Each structure stands twice: as C-alpha cells, then as structure tokens.
mmCIF file of C-alpha atoms in Angstrom:
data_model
loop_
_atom_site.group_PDB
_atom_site.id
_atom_site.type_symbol
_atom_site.label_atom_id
_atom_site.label_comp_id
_atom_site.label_asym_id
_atom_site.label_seq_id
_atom_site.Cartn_x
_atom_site.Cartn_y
_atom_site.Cartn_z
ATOM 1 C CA UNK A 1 45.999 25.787 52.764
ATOM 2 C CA UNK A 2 42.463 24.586 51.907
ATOM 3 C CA UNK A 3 43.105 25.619 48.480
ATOM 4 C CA UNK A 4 46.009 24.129 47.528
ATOM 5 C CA UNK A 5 44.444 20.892 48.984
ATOM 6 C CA UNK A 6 41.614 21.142 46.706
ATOM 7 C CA UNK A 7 44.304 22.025 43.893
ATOM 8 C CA UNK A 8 46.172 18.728 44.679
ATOM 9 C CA UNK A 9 42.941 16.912 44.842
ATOM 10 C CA UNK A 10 41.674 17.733 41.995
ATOM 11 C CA UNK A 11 44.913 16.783 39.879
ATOM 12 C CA UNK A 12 44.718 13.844 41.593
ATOM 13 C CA UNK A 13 41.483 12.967 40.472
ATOM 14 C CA UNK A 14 42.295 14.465 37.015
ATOM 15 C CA UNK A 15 45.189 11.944 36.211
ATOM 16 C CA UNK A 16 43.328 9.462 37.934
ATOM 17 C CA UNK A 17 40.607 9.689 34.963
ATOM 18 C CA UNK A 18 43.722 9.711 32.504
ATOM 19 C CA UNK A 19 45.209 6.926 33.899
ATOM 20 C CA UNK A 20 41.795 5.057 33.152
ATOM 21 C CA UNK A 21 41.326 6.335 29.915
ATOM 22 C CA UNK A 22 44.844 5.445 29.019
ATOM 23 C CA UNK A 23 44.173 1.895 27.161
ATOM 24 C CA UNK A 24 41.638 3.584 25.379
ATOM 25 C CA UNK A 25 43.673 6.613 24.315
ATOM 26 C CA UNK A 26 46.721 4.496 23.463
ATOM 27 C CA UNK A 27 45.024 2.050 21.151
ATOM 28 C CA UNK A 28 43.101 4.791 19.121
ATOM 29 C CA UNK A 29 46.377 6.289 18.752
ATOM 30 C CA UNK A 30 48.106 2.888 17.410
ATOM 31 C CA UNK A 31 44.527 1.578 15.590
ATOM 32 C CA UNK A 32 42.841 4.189 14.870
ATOM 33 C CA UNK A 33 44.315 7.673 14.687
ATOM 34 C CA UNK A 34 47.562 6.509 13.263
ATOM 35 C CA UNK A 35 46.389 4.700 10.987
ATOM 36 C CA UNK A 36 44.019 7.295 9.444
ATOM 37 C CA UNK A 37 46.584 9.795 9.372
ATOM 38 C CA UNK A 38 49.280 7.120 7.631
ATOM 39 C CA UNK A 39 46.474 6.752 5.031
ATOM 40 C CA UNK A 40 45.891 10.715 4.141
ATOM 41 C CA UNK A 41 50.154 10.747 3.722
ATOM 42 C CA UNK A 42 50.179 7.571 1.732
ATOM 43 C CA UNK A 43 47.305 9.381 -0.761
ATOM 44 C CA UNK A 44 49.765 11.992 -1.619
ATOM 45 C CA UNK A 45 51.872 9.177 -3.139
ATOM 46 C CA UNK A 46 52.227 6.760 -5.818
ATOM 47 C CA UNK A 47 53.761 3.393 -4.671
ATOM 48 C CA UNK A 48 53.816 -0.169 -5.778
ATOM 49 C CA UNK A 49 54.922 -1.602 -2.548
ATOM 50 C CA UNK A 50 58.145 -2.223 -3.951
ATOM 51 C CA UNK A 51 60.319 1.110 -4.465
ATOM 52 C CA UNK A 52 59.855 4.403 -2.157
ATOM 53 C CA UNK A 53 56.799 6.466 -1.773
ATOM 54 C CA UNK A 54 56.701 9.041 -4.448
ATOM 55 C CA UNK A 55 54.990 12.149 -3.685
ATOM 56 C CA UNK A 56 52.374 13.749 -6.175
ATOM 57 C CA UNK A 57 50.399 15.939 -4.104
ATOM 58 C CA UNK A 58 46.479 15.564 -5.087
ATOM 59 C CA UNK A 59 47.168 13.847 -8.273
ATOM 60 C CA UNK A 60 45.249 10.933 -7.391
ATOM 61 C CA UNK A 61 42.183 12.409 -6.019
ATOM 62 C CA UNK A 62 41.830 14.486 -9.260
ATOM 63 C CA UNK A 63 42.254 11.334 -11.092
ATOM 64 C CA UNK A 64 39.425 9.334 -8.653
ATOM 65 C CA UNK A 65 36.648 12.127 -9.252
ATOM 66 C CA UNK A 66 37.870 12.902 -12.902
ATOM 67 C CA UNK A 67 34.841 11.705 -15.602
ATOM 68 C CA UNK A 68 36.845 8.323 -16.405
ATOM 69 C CA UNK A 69 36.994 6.755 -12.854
ATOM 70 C CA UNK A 70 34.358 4.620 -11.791
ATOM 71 C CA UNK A 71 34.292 5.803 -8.313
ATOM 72 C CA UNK A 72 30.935 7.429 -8.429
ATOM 73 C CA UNK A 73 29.470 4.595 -9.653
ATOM 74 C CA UNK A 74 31.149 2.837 -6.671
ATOM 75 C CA UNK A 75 29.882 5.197 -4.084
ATOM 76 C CA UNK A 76 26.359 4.459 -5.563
ATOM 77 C CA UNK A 77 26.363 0.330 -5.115
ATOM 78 C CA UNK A 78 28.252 1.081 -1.419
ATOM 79 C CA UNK A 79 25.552 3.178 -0.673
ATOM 80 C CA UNK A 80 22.768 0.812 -1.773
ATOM 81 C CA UNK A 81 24.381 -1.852 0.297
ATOM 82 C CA UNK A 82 24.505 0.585 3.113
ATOM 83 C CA UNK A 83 20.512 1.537 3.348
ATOM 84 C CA UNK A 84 19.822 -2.596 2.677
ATOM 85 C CA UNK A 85 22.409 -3.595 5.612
ATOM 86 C CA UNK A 86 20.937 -1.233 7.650
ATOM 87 C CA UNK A 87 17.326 -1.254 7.363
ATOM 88 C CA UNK A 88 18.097 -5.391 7.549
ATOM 89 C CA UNK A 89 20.439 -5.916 10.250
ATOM 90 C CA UNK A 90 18.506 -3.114 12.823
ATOM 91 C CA UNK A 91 14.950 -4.043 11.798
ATOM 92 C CA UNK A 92 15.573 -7.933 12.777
ATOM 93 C CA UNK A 93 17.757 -7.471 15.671
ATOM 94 C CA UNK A 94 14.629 -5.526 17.109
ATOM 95 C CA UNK A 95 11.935 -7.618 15.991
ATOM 96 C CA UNK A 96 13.645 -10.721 17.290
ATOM 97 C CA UNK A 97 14.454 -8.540 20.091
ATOM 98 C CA UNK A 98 10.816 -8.062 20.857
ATOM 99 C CA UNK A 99 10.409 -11.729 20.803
ATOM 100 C CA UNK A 100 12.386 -12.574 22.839
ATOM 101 C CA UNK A 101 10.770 -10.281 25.056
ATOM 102 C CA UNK A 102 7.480 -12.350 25.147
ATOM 103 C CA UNK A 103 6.587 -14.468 28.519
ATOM 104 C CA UNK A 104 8.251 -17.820 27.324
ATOM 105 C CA UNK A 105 9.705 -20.632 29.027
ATOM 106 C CA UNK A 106 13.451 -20.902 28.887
ATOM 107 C CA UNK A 107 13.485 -18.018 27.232
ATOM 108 C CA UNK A 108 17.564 -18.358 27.621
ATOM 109 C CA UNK A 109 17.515 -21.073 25.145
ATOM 110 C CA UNK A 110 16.553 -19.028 22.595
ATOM 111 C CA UNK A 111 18.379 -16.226 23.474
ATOM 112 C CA UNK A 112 21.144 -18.599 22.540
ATOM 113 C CA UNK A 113 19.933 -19.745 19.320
ATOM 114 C CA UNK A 114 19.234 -16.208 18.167
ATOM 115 C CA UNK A 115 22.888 -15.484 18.746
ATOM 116 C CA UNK A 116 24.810 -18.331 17.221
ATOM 117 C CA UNK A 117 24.498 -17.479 13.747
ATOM 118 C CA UNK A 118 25.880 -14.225 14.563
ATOM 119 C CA UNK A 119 29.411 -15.752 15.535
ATOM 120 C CA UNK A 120 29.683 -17.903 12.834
ATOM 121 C CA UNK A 121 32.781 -16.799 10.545
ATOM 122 C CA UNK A 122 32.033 -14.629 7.810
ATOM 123 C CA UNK A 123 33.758 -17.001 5.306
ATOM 124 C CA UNK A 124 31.262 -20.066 6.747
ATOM 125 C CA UNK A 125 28.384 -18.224 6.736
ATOM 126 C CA UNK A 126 28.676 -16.969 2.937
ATOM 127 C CA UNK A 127 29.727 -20.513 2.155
ATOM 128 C CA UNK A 128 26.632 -21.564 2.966
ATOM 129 C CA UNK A 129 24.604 -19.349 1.340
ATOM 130 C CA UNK A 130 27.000 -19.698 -1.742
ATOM 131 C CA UNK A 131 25.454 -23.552 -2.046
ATOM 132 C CA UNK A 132 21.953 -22.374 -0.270
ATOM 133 C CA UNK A 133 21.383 -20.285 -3.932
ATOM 134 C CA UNK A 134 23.534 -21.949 -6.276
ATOM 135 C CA UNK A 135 21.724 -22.090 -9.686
ATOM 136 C CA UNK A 136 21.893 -25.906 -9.968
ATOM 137 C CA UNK A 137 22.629 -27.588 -6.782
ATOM 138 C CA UNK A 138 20.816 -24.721 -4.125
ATOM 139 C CA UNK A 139 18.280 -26.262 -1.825
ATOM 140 C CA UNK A 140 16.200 -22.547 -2.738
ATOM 141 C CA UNK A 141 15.863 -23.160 -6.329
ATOM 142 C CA UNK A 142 15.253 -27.362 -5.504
ATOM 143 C CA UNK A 143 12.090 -26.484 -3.252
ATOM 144 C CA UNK A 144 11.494 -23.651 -5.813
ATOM 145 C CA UNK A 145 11.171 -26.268 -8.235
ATOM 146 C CA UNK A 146 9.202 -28.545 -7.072
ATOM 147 C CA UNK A 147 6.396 -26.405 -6.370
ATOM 148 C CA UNK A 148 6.475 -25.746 -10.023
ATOM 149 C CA UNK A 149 8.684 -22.471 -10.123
ATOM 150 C CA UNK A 150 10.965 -21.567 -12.663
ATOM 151 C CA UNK A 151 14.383 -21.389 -10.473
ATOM 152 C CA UNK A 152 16.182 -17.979 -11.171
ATOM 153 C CA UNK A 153 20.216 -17.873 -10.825
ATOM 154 C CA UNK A 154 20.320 -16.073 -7.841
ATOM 155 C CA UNK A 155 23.964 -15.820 -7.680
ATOM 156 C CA UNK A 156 24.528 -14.655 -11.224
ATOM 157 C CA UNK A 157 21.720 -12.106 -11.790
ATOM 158 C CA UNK A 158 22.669 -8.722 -10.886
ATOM 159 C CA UNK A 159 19.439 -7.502 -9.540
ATOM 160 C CA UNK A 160 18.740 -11.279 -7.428
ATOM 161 C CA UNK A 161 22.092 -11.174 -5.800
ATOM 162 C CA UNK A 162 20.546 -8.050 -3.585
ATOM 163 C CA UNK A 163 18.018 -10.884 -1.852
ATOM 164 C CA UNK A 164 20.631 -12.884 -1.496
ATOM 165 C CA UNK A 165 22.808 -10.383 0.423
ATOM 166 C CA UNK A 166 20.173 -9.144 2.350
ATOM 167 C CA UNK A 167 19.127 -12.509 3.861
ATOM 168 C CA UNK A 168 23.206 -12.941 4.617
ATOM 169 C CA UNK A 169 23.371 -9.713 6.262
ATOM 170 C CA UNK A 170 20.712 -10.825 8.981
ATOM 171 C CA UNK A 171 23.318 -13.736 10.057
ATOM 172 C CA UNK A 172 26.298 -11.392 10.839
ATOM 173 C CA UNK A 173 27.838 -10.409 14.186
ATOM 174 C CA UNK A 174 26.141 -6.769 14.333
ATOM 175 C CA UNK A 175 22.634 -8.281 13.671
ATOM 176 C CA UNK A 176 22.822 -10.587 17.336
ATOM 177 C CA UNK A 177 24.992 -7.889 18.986
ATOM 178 C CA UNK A 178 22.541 -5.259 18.224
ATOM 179 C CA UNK A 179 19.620 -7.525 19.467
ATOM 180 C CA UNK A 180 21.092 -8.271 23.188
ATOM 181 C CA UNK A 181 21.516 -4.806 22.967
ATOM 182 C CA UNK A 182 17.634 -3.912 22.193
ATOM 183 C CA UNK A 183 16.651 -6.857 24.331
ATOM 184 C CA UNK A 184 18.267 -5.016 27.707
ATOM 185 C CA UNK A 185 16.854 -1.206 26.630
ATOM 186 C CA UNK A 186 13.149 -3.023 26.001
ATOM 187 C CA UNK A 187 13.440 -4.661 29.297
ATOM 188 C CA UNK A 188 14.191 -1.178 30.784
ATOM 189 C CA UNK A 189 10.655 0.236 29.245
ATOM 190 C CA UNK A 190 8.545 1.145 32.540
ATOM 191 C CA UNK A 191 5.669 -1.343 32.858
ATOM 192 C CA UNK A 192 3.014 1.780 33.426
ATOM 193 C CA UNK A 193 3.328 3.101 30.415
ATOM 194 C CA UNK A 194 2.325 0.118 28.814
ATOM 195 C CA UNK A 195 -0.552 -0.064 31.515
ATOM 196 C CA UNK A 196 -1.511 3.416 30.843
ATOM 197 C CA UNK A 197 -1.452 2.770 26.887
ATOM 198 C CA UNK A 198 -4.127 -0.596 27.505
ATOM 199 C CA UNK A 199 -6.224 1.761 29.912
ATOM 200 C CA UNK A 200 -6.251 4.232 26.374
ATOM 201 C CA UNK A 201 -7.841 1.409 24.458
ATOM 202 C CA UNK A 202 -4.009 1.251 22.230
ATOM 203 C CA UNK A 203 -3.399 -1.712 20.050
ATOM 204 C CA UNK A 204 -0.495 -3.712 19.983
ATOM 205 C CA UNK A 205 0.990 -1.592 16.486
ATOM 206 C CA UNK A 206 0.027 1.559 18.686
ATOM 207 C CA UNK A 207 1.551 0.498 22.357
ATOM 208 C CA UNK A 208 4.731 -0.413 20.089
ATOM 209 C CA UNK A 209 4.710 3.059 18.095
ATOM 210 C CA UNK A 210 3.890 5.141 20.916
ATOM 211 C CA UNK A 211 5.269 3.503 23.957
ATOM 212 C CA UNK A 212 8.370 1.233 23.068
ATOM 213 C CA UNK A 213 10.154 3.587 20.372
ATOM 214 C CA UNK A 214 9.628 6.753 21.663
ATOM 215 C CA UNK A 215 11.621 4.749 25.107
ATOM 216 C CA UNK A 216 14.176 3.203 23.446
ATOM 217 C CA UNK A 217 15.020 5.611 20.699
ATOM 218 C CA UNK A 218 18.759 6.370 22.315
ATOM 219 C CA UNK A 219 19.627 3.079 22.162
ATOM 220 C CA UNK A 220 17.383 2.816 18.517
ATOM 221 C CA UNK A 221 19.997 5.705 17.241
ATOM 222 C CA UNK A 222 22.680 4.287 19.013
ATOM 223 C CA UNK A 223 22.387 0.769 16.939
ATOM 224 C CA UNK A 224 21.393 3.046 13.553
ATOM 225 C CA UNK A 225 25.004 4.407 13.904
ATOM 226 C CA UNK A 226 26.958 1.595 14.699
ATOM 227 C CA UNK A 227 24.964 -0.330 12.186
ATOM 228 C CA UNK A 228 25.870 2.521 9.215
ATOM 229 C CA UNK A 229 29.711 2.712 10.059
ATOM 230 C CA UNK A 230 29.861 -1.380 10.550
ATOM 231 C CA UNK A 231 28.012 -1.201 6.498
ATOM 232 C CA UNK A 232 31.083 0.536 5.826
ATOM 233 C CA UNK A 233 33.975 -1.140 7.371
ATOM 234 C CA UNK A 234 32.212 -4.852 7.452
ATOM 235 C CA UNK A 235 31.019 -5.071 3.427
ATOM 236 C CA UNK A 236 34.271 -6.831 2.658
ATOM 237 C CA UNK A 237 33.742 -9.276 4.651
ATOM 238 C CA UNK A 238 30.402 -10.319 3.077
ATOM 239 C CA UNK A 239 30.281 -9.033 -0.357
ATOM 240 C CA UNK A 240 34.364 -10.696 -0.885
ATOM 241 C CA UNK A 241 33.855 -14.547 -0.633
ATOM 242 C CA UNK A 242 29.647 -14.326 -1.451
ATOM 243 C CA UNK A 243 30.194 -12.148 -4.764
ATOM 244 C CA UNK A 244 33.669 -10.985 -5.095
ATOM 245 C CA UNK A 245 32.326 -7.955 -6.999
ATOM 246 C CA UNK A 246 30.351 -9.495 -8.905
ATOM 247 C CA UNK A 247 28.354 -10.376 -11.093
ATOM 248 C CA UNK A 248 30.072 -7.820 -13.190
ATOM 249 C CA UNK A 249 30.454 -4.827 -10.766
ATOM 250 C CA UNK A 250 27.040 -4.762 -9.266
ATOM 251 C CA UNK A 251 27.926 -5.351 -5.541
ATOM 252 C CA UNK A 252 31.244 -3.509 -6.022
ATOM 253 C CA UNK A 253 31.332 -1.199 -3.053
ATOM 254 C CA UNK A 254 34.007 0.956 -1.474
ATOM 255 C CA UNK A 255 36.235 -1.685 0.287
ATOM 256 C CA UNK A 256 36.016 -4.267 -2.814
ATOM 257 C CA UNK A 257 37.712 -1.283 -4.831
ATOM 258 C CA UNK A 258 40.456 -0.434 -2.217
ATOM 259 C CA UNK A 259 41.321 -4.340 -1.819
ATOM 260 C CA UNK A 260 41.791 -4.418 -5.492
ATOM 261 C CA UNK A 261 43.799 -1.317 -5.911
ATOM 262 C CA UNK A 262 46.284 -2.129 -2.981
ATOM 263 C CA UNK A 263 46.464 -6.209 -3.726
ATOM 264 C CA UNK A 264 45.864 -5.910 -7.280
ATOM 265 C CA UNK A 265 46.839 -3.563 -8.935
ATOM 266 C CA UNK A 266 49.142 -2.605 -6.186
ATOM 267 C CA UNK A 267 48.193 1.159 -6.488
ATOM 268 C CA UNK A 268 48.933 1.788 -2.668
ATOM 269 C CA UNK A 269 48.477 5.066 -3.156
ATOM 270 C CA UNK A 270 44.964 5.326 -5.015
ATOM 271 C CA UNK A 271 44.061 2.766 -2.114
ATOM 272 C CA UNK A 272 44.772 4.898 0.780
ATOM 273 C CA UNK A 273 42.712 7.319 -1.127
ATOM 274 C CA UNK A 274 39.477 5.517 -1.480
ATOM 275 C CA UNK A 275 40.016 4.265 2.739
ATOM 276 C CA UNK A 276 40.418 8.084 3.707
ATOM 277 C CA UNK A 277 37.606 9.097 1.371
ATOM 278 C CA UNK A 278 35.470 6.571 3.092
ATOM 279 C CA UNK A 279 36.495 7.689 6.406
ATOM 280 C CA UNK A 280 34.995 11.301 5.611
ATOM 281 C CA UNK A 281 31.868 9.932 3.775
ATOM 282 C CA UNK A 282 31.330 7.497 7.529
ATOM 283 C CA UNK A 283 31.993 10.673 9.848
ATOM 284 C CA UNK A 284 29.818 13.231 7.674
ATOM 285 C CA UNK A 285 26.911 10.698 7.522
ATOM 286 C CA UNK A 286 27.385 9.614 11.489
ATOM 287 C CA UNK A 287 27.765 13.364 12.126
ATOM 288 C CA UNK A 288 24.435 13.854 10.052
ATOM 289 C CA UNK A 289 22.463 11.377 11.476
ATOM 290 C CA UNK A 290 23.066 12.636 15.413
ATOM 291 C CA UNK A 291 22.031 16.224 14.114
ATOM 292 C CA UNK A 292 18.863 14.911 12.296
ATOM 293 C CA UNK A 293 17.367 12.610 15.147
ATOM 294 C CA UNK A 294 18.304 16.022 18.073
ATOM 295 C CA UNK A 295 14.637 16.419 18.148
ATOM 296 C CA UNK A 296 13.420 12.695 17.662
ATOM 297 C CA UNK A 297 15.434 11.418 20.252
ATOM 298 C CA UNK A 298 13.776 10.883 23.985
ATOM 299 C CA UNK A 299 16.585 11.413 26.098
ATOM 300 C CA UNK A 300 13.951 11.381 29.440
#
C-alpha cells in the first residue's frame, strides 16, 4: 500500500515538473527546434520562393565549401567580429559593473544611465554612429580636426570600420544585460575574502585577479557564452544598417550572407544552408568553451 502511494506520488510530482516546464518545452519546439530542423530539410533543396521545393540532396553544401564560394572567407570576418564583440561587450559590462559597485551616492541613478543605451533600437543606435563617423559631417573627425588631425573616413576604410563597430557593440542590449548580471554575482563576493586579501598586503589589480574572478567565474563563463552565441545571431542587427557588408565585403559575416541569399538572390535553399551551418559552428564552439573552462571554473 505504501508503495503504490509513493508510486502515485512520485508521478504526481513528475508531471507536476512537466506541467511547469511545458511553456518552455512548447516554444523550443515552435521557435527553436522546428525551426532548425525546417532549415536542415530546406538545405536539401533548391527554391526561389516561388515554385515547389526541389530536392538535390547535398548539392549545395558541396557547392558552399567547393574552391569558388566565398564562404570561408565569410567564416573568417564572422569570426573576427565574434572575438571583437566578445572581448568588447563582456569586458565593459564588467568593468562598468565594478563601478557601479563602488560606495556612491544614488548609485541607482547610474545604474539607470548605464542601461539606457542598451535598449535603444539597433537601427537608432547605428544611426547615430553612422553621422558620429561620417567622413565629412562626423562630430569624431570635426574634434579630430581641430586639434590638427588629419580626419580618416572611418566609415569607408576597411580596416577603420572595426573601431567603429567595436565602440557600437558596447551600446547593445547584451552589453547592459550582461552588466546587471555581473553587478548581482559581484555583490554576492563574501566581504572576508576581500578582508583576508588587504590583511595579505594585495593590491587592488591583485584583490581583483585573485579574489573577484576566481568568485564570479560561473557567472564570468556564463556571460562568455551567451555573449559568443548573441555574436552570432545579433551581427545582423549591427553590421546591416551601420555597414551593410561593406565597405566591399570586409564586415560580411555569416547572417549578412544568408539575408542576401534568401532576399536577394532568393536562393532559399543555399540560405537555410549557411543558418544550419552556423547553428553547428555556435553549438561546437559553446560546447568547446564549457569543456575548456571544467577546470577554471570555481563552482564553490
């Protein structure tokens, strides 16, 4: 009798977890799931949005990794713009993180400030920086000027558009997400550690190196991640209105080429391609990066 209590009780409790997990399961299904499967059967095909689906098997991945596509080239640039996202959006989100973490009065006001930028449309935001660097009207190359510097075309030079979407990718939505999020696991660092560091005779560099990273390194790989798969997803929406591509194909990355084969060239097929080749490259390099930090990680 006891047992078949326990029985009941636990599929009680079993479908109870289901039932809450439900939402969640349902829209990966619908938003996620589906849709990357619908994208590996649409790569078998050549369509133009127009007649049927017509199936050709592998064709088109032997024609994306043959010697005359330009994908590799591609994967290089979205790479590129993957490290400098990164390295950008997760090194200021801590630092201003930190600062915000300093003994200040209304220290909610800034907290504000920090954030705003980071909900500012995409399209806004690279509108701004559009007239911010333009060769002859920018407010850059006018102060530039005027201390006697020869004012570069920012916007037109393949190498200077890199500092120009660098600095944009500090004023995006992951950049003041990610720093509420390191501004809660900093306030979470115990206060005798820090205590026990000063006792030690540590510098500020030292109490940060030794103390705060080694405590908030979960929540350090945790913004790496999301930071690496947002590169990914999120480069459209910077690199489309600030660059389009260009100038020439040096910001060209991954979802600039599938835009243009699907809405272009309307080469559904070779899109879906590229979006479930990116899919593998963001799970291989998320899977990566989990087994690389196992023993750099202070899960304590």
């Amino acid at each position: 009798m006891k047992k078949s209590k326990k029985v009941r009780q636990s599929l009680k409790d079993t479908l109870g977890a289901y039932g809450f997990l439900a939402p969640w399961i349902i829209g990966f299904i619908f938003f996620t799931g589906g849709p990357i499967l619908m994208s590996f059967l649409l790569s078998l095909t050549k369509w133009n949005l127009l007649g049927d689906p017509r199936f050709v098997g592998f064709d088109n991945y032997r024609q994306l990794f043959s010697g005359d596509s330009d994908f590799f080239e591609t994967l290089k640039i979205t790479f590129l713009f993957t490290i400098l996202n990164v390295v950008v959006t997760v090194g200021a989100s801590l630092f201003l993180a930190v600062l915000l973490n300093f003994k200040v009065k209304f220290i909610g006001i800034f907290q504000f400030f920090y954030f705003v930028p980071a909900v500012m449309p995409s399209v806004v935001m690279t509108s701004c920086f559009i007239l911010m660097f333009n060769n002859q009207l920018g407010i850059v190359n006018y102060f530039l000027s005027s201390v006697g510097i020869d004012a570069p075309n920012w916007l037109g030079n393949p190498q200077l558009i890199w500092v120009v979407v660098g600095i944009a990718s500090i004023f995006t939505f992951s950049t003041g997400q990610m720093m509420l999020i390191f501004n809660s696991s900093l306030k979470e660092v115990p206060i005798e550690l820090y205590e026990a560091a000063d006792l030690d005779g540590a510098n500020a560099w030292q109490r940060f190196r030794n103390v705060t990273l080694p405590s908030i390194s979960p929540i350090l790989l945790f913004n790496v991640v999301v930071a690496t798969v947002n590169s990914f997803n999120g480069a459209f929406t910077i690199l489309y209105p600030l660059t389009g591509g260009g100038p020439g194909n040096a910001t060209k990355v991954l979802s600039l080429q599938i835009y243009e084969k699907a809405f272009r060239q309307f080469d559904m097929g070779m899109a879906s391609t590229l979006a479930f080749i990116m899919f593998i490259i963001v799970a291989l390099i998320s899977i990566l990066q989990f087994k690389l930090s196992d023993d750099k990680v202070n899960y304590g």
